[in-house]
Coordinates of C-alpha atoms in Angstrom, one line a residue:
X1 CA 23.3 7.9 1.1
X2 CA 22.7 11.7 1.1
X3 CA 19.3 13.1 1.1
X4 CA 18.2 16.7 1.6
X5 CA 14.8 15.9 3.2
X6 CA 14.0 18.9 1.5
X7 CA 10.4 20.2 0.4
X8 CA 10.0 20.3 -3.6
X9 CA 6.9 23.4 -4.5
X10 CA 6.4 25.1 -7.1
X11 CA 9.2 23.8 -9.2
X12 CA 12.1 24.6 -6.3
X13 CA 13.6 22.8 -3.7
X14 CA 13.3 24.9 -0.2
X15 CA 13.8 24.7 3.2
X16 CA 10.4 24.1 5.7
X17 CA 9.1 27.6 6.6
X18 CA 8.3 26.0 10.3
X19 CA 11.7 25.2 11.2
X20 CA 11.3 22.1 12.7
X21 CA 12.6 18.9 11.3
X22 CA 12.8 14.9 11.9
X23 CA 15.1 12.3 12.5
X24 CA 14.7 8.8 9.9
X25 CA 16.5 5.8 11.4
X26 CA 17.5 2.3 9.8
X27 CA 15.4 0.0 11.5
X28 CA 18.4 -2.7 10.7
X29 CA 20.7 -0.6 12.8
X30 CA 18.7 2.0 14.7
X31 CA 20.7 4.8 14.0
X32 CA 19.9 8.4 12.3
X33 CA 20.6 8.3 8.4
X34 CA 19.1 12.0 8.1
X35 CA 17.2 14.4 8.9
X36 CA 13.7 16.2 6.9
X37 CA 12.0 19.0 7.5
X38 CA 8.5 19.0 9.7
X39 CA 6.2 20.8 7.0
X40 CA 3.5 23.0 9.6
X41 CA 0.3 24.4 8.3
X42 CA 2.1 27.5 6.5
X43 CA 4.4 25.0 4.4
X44 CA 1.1 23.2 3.3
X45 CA -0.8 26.7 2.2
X46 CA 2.5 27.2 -0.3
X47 CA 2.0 23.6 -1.9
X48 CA -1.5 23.5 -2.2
X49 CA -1.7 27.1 -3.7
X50 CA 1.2 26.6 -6.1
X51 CA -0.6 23.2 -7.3
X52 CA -3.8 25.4 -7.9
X53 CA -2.1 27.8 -9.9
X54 CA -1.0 25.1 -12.0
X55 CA -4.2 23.3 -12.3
X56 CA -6.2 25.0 -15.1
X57 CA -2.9 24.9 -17.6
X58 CA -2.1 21.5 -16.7
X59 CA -5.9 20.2 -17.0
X60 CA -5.7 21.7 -20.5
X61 CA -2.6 19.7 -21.5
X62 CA -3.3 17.1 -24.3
X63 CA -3.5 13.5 -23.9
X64 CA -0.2 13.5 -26.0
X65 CA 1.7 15.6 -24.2
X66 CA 0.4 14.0 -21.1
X67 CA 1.3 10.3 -22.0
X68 CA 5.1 11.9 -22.8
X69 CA 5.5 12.9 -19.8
X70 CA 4.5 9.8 -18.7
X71 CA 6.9 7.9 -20.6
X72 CA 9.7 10.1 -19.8
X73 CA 9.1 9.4 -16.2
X74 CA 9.4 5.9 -17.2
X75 CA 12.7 5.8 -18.8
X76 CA 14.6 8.2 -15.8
X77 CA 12.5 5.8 -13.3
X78 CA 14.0 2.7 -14.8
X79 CA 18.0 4.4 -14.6
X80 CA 17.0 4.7 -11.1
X81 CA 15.8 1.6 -10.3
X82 CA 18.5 0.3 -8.0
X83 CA 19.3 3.6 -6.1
X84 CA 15.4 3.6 -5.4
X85 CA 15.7 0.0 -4.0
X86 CA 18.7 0.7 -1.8
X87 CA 17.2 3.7 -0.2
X88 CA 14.3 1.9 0.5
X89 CA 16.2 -1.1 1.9
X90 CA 17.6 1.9 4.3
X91 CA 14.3 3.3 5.5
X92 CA 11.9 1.0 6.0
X93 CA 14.4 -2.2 6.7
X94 CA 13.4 -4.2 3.6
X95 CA 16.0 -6.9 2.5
X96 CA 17.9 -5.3 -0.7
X97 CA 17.0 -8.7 -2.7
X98 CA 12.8 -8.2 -1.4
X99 CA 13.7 -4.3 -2.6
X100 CA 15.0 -4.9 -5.5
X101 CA 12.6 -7.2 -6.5
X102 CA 9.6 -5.8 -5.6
X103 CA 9.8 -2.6 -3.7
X104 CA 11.7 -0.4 -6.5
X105 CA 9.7 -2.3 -9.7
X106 CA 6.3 -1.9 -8.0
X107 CA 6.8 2.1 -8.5
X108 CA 7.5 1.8 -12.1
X109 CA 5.0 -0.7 -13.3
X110 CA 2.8 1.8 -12.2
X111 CA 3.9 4.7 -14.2
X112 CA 3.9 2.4 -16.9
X113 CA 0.7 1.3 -16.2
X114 CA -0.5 4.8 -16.6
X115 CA 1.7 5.3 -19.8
X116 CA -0.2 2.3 -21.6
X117 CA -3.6 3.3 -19.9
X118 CA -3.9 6.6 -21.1
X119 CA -4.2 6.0 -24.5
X120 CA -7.0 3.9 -24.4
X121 CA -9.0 5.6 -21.4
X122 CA -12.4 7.6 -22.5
X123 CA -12.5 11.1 -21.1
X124 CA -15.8 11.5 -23.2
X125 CA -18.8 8.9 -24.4
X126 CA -21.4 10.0 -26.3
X127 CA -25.1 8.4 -25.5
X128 CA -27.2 10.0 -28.3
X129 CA -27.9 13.5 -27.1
X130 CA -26.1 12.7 -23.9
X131 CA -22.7 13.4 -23.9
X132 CA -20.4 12.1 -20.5
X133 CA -17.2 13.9 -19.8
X134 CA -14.5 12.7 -17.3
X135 CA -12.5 16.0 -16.2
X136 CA -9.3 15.7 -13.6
X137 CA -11.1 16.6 -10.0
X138 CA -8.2 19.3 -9.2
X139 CA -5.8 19.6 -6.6
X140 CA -4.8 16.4 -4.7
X141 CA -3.7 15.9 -1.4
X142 CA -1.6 12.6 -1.3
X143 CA -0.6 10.9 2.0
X144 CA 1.3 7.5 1.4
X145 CA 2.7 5.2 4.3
X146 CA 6.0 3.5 4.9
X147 CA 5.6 -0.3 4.2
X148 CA 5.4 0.1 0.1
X149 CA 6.9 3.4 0.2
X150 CA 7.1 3.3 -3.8
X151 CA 4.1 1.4 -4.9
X152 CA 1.5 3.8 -3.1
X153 CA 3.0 6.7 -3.7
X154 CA 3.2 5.8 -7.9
X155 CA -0.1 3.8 -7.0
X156 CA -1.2 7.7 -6.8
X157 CA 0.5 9.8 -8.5
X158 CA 0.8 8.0 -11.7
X159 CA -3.5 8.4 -12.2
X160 CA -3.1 12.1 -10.9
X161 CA -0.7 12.4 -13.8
X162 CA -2.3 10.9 -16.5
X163 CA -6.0 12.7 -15.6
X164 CA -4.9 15.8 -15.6
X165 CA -4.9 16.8 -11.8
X166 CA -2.3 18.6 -9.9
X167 CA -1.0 17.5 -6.5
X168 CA 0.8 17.6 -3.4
X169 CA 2.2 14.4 -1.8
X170 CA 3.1 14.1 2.1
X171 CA 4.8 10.6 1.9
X172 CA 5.2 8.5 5.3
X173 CA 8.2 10.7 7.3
X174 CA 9.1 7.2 7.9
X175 CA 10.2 6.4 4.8
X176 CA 10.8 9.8 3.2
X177 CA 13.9 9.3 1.0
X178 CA 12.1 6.9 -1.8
X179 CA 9.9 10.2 -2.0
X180 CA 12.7 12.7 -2.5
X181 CA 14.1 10.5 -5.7
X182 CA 10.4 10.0 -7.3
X183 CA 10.0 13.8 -6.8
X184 CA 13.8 14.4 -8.6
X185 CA 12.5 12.0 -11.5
X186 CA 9.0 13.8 -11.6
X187 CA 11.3 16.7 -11.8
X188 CA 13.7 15.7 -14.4
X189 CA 11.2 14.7 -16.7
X190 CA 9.9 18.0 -17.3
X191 CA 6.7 17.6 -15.0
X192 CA 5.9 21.6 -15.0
X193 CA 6.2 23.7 -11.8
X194 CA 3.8 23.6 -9.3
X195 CA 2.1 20.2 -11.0
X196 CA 4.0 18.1 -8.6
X197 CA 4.8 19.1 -5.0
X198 CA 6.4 17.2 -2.1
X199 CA 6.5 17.7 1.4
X200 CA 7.7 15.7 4.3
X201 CA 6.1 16.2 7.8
X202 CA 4.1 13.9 9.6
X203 CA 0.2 12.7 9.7
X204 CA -0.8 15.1 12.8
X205 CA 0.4 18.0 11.7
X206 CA 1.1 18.4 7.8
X207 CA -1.3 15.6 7.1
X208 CA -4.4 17.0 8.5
X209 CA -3.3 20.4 7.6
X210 CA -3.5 18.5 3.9
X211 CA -6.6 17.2 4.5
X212 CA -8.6 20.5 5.6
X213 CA -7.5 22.5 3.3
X214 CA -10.3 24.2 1.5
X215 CA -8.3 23.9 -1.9
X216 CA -7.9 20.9 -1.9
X217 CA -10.4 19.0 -4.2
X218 CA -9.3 15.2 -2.7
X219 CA -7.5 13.4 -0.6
X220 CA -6.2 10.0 -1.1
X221 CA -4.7 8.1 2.1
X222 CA -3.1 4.8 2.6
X223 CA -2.3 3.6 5.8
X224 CA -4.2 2.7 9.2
X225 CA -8.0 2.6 9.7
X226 CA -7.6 5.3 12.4
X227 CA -5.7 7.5 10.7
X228 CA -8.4 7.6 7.6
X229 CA -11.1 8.3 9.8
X230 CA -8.8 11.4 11.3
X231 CA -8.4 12.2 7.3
X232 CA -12.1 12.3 6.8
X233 CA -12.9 14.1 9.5
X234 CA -10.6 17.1 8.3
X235 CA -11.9 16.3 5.0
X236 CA -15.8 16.6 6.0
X237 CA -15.6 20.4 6.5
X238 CA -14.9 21.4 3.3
X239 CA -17.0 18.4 1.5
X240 CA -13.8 16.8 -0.7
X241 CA -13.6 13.4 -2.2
X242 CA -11.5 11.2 0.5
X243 CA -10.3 8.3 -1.4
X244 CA -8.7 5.8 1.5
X245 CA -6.7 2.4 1.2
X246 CA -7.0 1.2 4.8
X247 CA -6.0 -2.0 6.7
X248 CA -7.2 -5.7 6.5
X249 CA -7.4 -8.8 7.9
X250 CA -7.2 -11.1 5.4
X251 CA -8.7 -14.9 5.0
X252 CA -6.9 -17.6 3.3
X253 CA -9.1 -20.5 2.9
X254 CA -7.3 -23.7 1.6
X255 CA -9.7 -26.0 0.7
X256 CA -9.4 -29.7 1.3
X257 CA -8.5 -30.2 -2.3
X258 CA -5.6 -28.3 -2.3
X259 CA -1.7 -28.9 -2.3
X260 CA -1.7 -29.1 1.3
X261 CA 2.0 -28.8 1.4
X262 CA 2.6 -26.4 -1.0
X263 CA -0.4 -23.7 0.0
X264 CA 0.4 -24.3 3.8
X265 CA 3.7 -23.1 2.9
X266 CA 3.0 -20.4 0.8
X267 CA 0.5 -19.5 2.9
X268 CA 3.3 -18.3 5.5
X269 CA 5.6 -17.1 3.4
X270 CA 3.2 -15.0 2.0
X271 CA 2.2 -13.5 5.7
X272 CA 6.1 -13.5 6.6
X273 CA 7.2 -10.9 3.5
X274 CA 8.0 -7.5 4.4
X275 CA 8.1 -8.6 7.9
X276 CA 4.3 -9.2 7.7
X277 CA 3.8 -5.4 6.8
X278 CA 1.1 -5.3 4.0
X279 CA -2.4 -4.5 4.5
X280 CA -3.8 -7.5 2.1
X281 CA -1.1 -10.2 4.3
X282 CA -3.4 -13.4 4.2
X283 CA -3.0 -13.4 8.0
X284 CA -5.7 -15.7 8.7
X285 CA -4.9 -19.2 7.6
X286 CA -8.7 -21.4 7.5
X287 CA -7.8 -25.0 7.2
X288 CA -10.3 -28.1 7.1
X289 CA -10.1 -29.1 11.3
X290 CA -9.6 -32.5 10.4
X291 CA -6.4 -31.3 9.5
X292 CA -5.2 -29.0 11.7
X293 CA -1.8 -31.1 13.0
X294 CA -0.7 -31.3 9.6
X295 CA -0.9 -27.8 9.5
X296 CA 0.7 -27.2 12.3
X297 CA 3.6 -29.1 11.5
X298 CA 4.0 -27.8 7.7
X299 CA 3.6 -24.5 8.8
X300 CA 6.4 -24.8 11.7
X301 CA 9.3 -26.1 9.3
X302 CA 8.4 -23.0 6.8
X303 CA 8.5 -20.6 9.3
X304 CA 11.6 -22.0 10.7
X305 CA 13.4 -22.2 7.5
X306 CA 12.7 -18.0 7.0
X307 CA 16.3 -16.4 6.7
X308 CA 16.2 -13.3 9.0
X309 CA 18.3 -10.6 8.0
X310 CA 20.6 -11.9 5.8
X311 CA 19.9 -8.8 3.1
X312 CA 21.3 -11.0 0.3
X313 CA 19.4 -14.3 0.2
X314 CA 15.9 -14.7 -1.7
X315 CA 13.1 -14.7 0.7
X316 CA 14.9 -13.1 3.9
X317 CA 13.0 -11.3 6.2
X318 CA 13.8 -7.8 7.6
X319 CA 13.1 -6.0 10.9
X320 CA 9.8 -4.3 11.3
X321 CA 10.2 -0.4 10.5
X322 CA 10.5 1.0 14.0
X323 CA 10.5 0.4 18.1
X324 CA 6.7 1.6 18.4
X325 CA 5.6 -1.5 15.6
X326 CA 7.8 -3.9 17.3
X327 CA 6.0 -2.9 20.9
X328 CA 2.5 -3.4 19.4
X329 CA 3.8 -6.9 17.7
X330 CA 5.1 -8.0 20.6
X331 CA 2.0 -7.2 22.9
X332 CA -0.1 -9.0 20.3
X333 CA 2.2 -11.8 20.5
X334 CA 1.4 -11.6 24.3
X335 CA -1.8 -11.5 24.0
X336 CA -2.1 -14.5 21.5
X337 CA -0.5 -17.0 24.3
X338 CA -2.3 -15.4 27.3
X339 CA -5.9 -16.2 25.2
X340 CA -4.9 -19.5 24.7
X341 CA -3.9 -19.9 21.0
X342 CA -1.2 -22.5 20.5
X343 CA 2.7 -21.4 19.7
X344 CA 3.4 -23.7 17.0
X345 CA 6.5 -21.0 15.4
X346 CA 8.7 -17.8 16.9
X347 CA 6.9 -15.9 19.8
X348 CA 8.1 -13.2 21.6
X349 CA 11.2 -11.4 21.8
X350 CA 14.1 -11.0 18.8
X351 CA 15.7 -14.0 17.2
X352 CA 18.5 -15.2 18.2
X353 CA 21.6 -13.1 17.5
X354 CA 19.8 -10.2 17.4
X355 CA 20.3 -8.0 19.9
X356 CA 20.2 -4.7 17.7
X357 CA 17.2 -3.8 15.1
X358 CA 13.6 -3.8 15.4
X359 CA 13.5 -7.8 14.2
X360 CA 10.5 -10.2 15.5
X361 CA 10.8 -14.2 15.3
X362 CA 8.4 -15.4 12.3
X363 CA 5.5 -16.7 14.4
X364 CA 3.0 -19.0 13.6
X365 CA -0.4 -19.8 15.7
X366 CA -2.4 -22.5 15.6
X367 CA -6.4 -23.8 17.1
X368 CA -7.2 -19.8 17.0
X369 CA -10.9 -19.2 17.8
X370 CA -12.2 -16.5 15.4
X371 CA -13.1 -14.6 18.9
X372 CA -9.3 -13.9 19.7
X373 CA -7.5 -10.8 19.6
X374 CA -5.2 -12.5 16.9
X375 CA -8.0 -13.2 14.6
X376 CA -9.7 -9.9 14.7
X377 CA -6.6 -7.1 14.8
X378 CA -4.8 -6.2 12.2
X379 CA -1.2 -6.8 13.6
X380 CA 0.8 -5.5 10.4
X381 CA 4.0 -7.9 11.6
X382 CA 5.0 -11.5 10.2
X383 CA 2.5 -13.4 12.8
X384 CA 0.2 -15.7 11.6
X385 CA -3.3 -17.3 12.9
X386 CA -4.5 -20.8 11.5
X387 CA -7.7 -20.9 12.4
X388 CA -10.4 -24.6 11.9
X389 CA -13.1 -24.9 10.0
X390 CA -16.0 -27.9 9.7
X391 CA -17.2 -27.3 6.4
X392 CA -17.0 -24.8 3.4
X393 CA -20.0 -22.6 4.8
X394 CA -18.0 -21.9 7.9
X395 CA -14.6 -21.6 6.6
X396 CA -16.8 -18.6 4.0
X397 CA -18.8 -17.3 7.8
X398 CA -15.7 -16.9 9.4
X399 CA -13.6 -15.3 6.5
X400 CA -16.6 -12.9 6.2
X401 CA -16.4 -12.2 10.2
X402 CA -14.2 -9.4 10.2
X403 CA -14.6 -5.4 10.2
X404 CA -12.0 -5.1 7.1
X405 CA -12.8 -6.6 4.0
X406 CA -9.6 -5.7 1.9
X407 CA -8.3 -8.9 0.4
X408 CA -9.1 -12.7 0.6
X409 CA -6.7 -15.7 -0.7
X410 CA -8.2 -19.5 -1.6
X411 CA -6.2 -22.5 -2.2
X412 CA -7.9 -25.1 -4.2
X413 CA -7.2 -27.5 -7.6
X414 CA -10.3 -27.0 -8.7
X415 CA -10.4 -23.1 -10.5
X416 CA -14.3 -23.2 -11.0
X417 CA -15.4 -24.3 -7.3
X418 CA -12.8 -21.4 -6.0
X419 CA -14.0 -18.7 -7.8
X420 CA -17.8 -19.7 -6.8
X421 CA -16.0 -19.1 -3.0
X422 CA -14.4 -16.0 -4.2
X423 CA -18.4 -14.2 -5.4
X424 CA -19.0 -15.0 -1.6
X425 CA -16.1 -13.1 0.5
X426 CA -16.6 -9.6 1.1
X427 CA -13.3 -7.9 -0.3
X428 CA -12.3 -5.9 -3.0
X429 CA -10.1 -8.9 -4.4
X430 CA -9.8 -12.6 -4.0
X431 CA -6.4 -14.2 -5.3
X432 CA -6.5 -17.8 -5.9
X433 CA -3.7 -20.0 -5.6
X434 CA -1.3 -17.3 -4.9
X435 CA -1.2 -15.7 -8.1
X436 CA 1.5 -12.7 -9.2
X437 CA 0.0 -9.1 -9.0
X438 CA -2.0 -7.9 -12.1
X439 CA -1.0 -4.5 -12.7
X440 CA -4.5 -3.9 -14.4
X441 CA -6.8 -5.1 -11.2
X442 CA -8.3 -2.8 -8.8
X443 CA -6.9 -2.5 -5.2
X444 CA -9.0 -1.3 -2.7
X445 CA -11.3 -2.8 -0.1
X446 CA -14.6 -3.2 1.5
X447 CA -15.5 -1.9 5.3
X448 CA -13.1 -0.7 7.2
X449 CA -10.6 -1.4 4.3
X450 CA -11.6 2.1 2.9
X451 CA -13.4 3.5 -0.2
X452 CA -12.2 3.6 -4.0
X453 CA -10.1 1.6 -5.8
X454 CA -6.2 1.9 -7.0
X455 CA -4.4 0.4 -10.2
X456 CA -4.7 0.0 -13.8
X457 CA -7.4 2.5 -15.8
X458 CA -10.2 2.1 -12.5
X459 CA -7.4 4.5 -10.7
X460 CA -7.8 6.9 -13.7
X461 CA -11.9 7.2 -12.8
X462 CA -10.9 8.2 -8.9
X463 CA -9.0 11.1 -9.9
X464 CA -12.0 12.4 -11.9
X465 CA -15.4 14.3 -11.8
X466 CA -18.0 13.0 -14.2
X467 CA -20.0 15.7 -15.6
X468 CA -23.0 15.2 -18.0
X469 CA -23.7 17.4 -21.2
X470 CA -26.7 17.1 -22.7
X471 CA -28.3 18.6 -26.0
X472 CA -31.8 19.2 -27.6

């Protein structure tokens, strides 16, 4: 794999004015695979002010010509497909069989997404002498983090695209490379110059550079709660939208009706994907009390059974994405046994035969008290909490008991009595039964899980100013 790490403005590929650069290392093996430039605060003044050069001609563009490019992204996306997924498998640690299933195809349903949604979406309704007019906001700042490296960043700039706004991305310098082959697909698809900008750096310096800048109209953010209140704050200054996708802390209720078996086991596997690294994980497990050692022992033999590192084999499991997330995993881990949860799966340390790579053992607690650290932090590794409940008005209490509200997950036979459940929780979506994703429903969460929503035509509406026109 060869990668410039390179900054794309303005329709060129250049070098970072500051000089500086970073090192990106396989989390499998722990070793350098490249280097990228460190963008400073005089690298983000270039992108921004090339982007707002471009706004105005590209805001003007029709919805034609708009939707083509679109489309061509599309088809140069889709001859790219498994290059995408092997650099992403190099970055972030992701088995190639989870990256080419999901990592790579997540990036491109979304451009599709926005190929078929564009057609259909109403920039204008007229009201009777009340016209409403949705108009691209401007110039976007676009911070994306390392776990879905391809999803979020087409999760944004897919919308951007199709709206009309211009933009400047800052992807995780983490996982940088998926970025660099987006941008040469952006730019191969005749995306004009200065519509599309990348530059690699990381949160503290190009990000909040990003984030204050006064031309900036927005800034959308994935990633930890803390760093979207350090986004706002930048933001507040200058008074500019501040779309965020934070973190969560997710229930998953299975209801005494359901396939115990087969949602206990989900249930994990679910959690134990990507290493545990998604924000809408289903981390805490809520099962009838009465039932708890079943639970226990259904959940054990999944967890068990997970293949670990074997890159090939459906539903393997990778190494977290570097040393820093496996310290905090492991401390958590810690901290679970020392508060008196019960071990029922992994624990602390590596797995065995695996002395090199940031791996962590699939681990699985059990009798967790909705007052422990486990059941309240959002650990973003493949540990999970099962947690009793007496009766259906607790198991909703403690799902609601949490400062995130991103995502909650309900396990029942009976369709009608879940989604009465789901109108209860306090998240921006409830998935019963462990459905597939639906390109078309809004992502985004209550609380501390942000503000806005991502996906399907609701994305278009964040991306744009409503303005009213009214006539005699």
């Amino acid at each position: 794999m060869v990668m410039s790490g390179r900054f794309y403005l303005d329709g060129q590929w250049v070098d970072a004015l500051s000089g500086q650069s970073i090192d990106v290392l396989d989390p499998r093996t722990e070793r350098s695979i490249g280097r990228i430039g460190a963008a400073g605060a005089e690298d983000v003044d270039r992108a921004v002010r090339a982007a707002r050069r471009a706004f105005d001609g590209f805001a003007d563009l029709s919805r034609k010509d708009r939707r083509d490019l679109l489309g061509a992204i599309v088809a140069i996306y889709e001859r790219r497909l498994d290059e995408i997924a092997e650099v992403i498998s190099a970055e972030m640690g992701a088995p190639r069989t989870l990256a080419r299933a999901a990592h790579a195809p997540l990036g491109l349903i979304h451009f599709r997404t926005a190929y078929e949604q564009i057609e259909h979406f109403r920039f204008e309704r007229e009201e009777g002498r009340l016209t409403l007019c949705r108009e691209p906001i401007g110039v976007c700042g676009l911070i994306t983090p390392w776990n879905w490296p391809a999803n979020q960043i087409a999760a944004k700039v897919a919308p951007a695209l199709a709206v009309g706004c211009t933009m400047v991305l800052k992807p995780s310098e983490i996982s940088p490379y998926s970025a660099e082959i987006i941008t040469q697909i952006i730019a191969e698809a005749g995306v004009p110059a200065g519509v599309f900008n990348l530059l690699q750096g990381d949160g503290p310096t190009a990000g909040a550079a990003l984030s204050s800048h006064p031309e900036v109209d927005m800034v959308s953010f994935t990633g930890s709660t803390r760093g979207g209140i350090a986004v706002a704050q930048a933001a507040a200054p200058t008074i500019k939208r501040v779309h965020q996708e934070l973190g969560g802390k997710s229930a998953n209720i299975v209801l005494p009706d359901a396939d115990f078996p087969l949602a206990i086991a989900r249930g994990v596997r679910a959690v134990m994907n990507n290493s545990g690294q998604t924000c809408s994980a289903p981390t805490r497990m809520l099962v009838p009390a009465d039932r708890m050692e079943e639970a226990k022992a259904i959940a054990a033999g999944t967890a068990a059974a997970i293949p670990i590192g074997q890159e090939d084999q459906p539903g393997a499991m990778g190494p977290v994405v570097s040393e820093a997330q496996w310290a905090k995993i492991q401390n958590l881990i810690g901290t679970g046994l020392a508060e008196g949860a019960t071990l029922v799966a992994g624990g602390e340390g590596r797995p065995e035969g695996f002395d090199t790579g940031y791996y962590v053992r699939p681990t699985v607690f059990a009798d967790v008290r909705p007052d422990m650290t486990i059941a309240r932090e959002e650990i973003f590794g493949p540990v999970l909490s099962i947690l009793p409940y007496r009766d259906e008005e607790e198991a909703v209490a403690i799902a609601n008991d949490s400062a995130y509200g991103l995502a909650g997950f309900i396990d029942s036979q009976d369709l009608d009595h879940a989604r009465r459940i789901a109108r209860r929780l306090r998240v921006g979506q409830v998935r019963i039964n462990h459905p597939p994703m639906h390109p078309l429903a809004p992502f985004g969460g209550y609380k501390q899980s942000g503000n806005g929503r991502e996906w399907g035509a609701q994305a278009f509406e964040e991306f744009t100013e409503v303005k009213a026109v009214v006539t005699p």
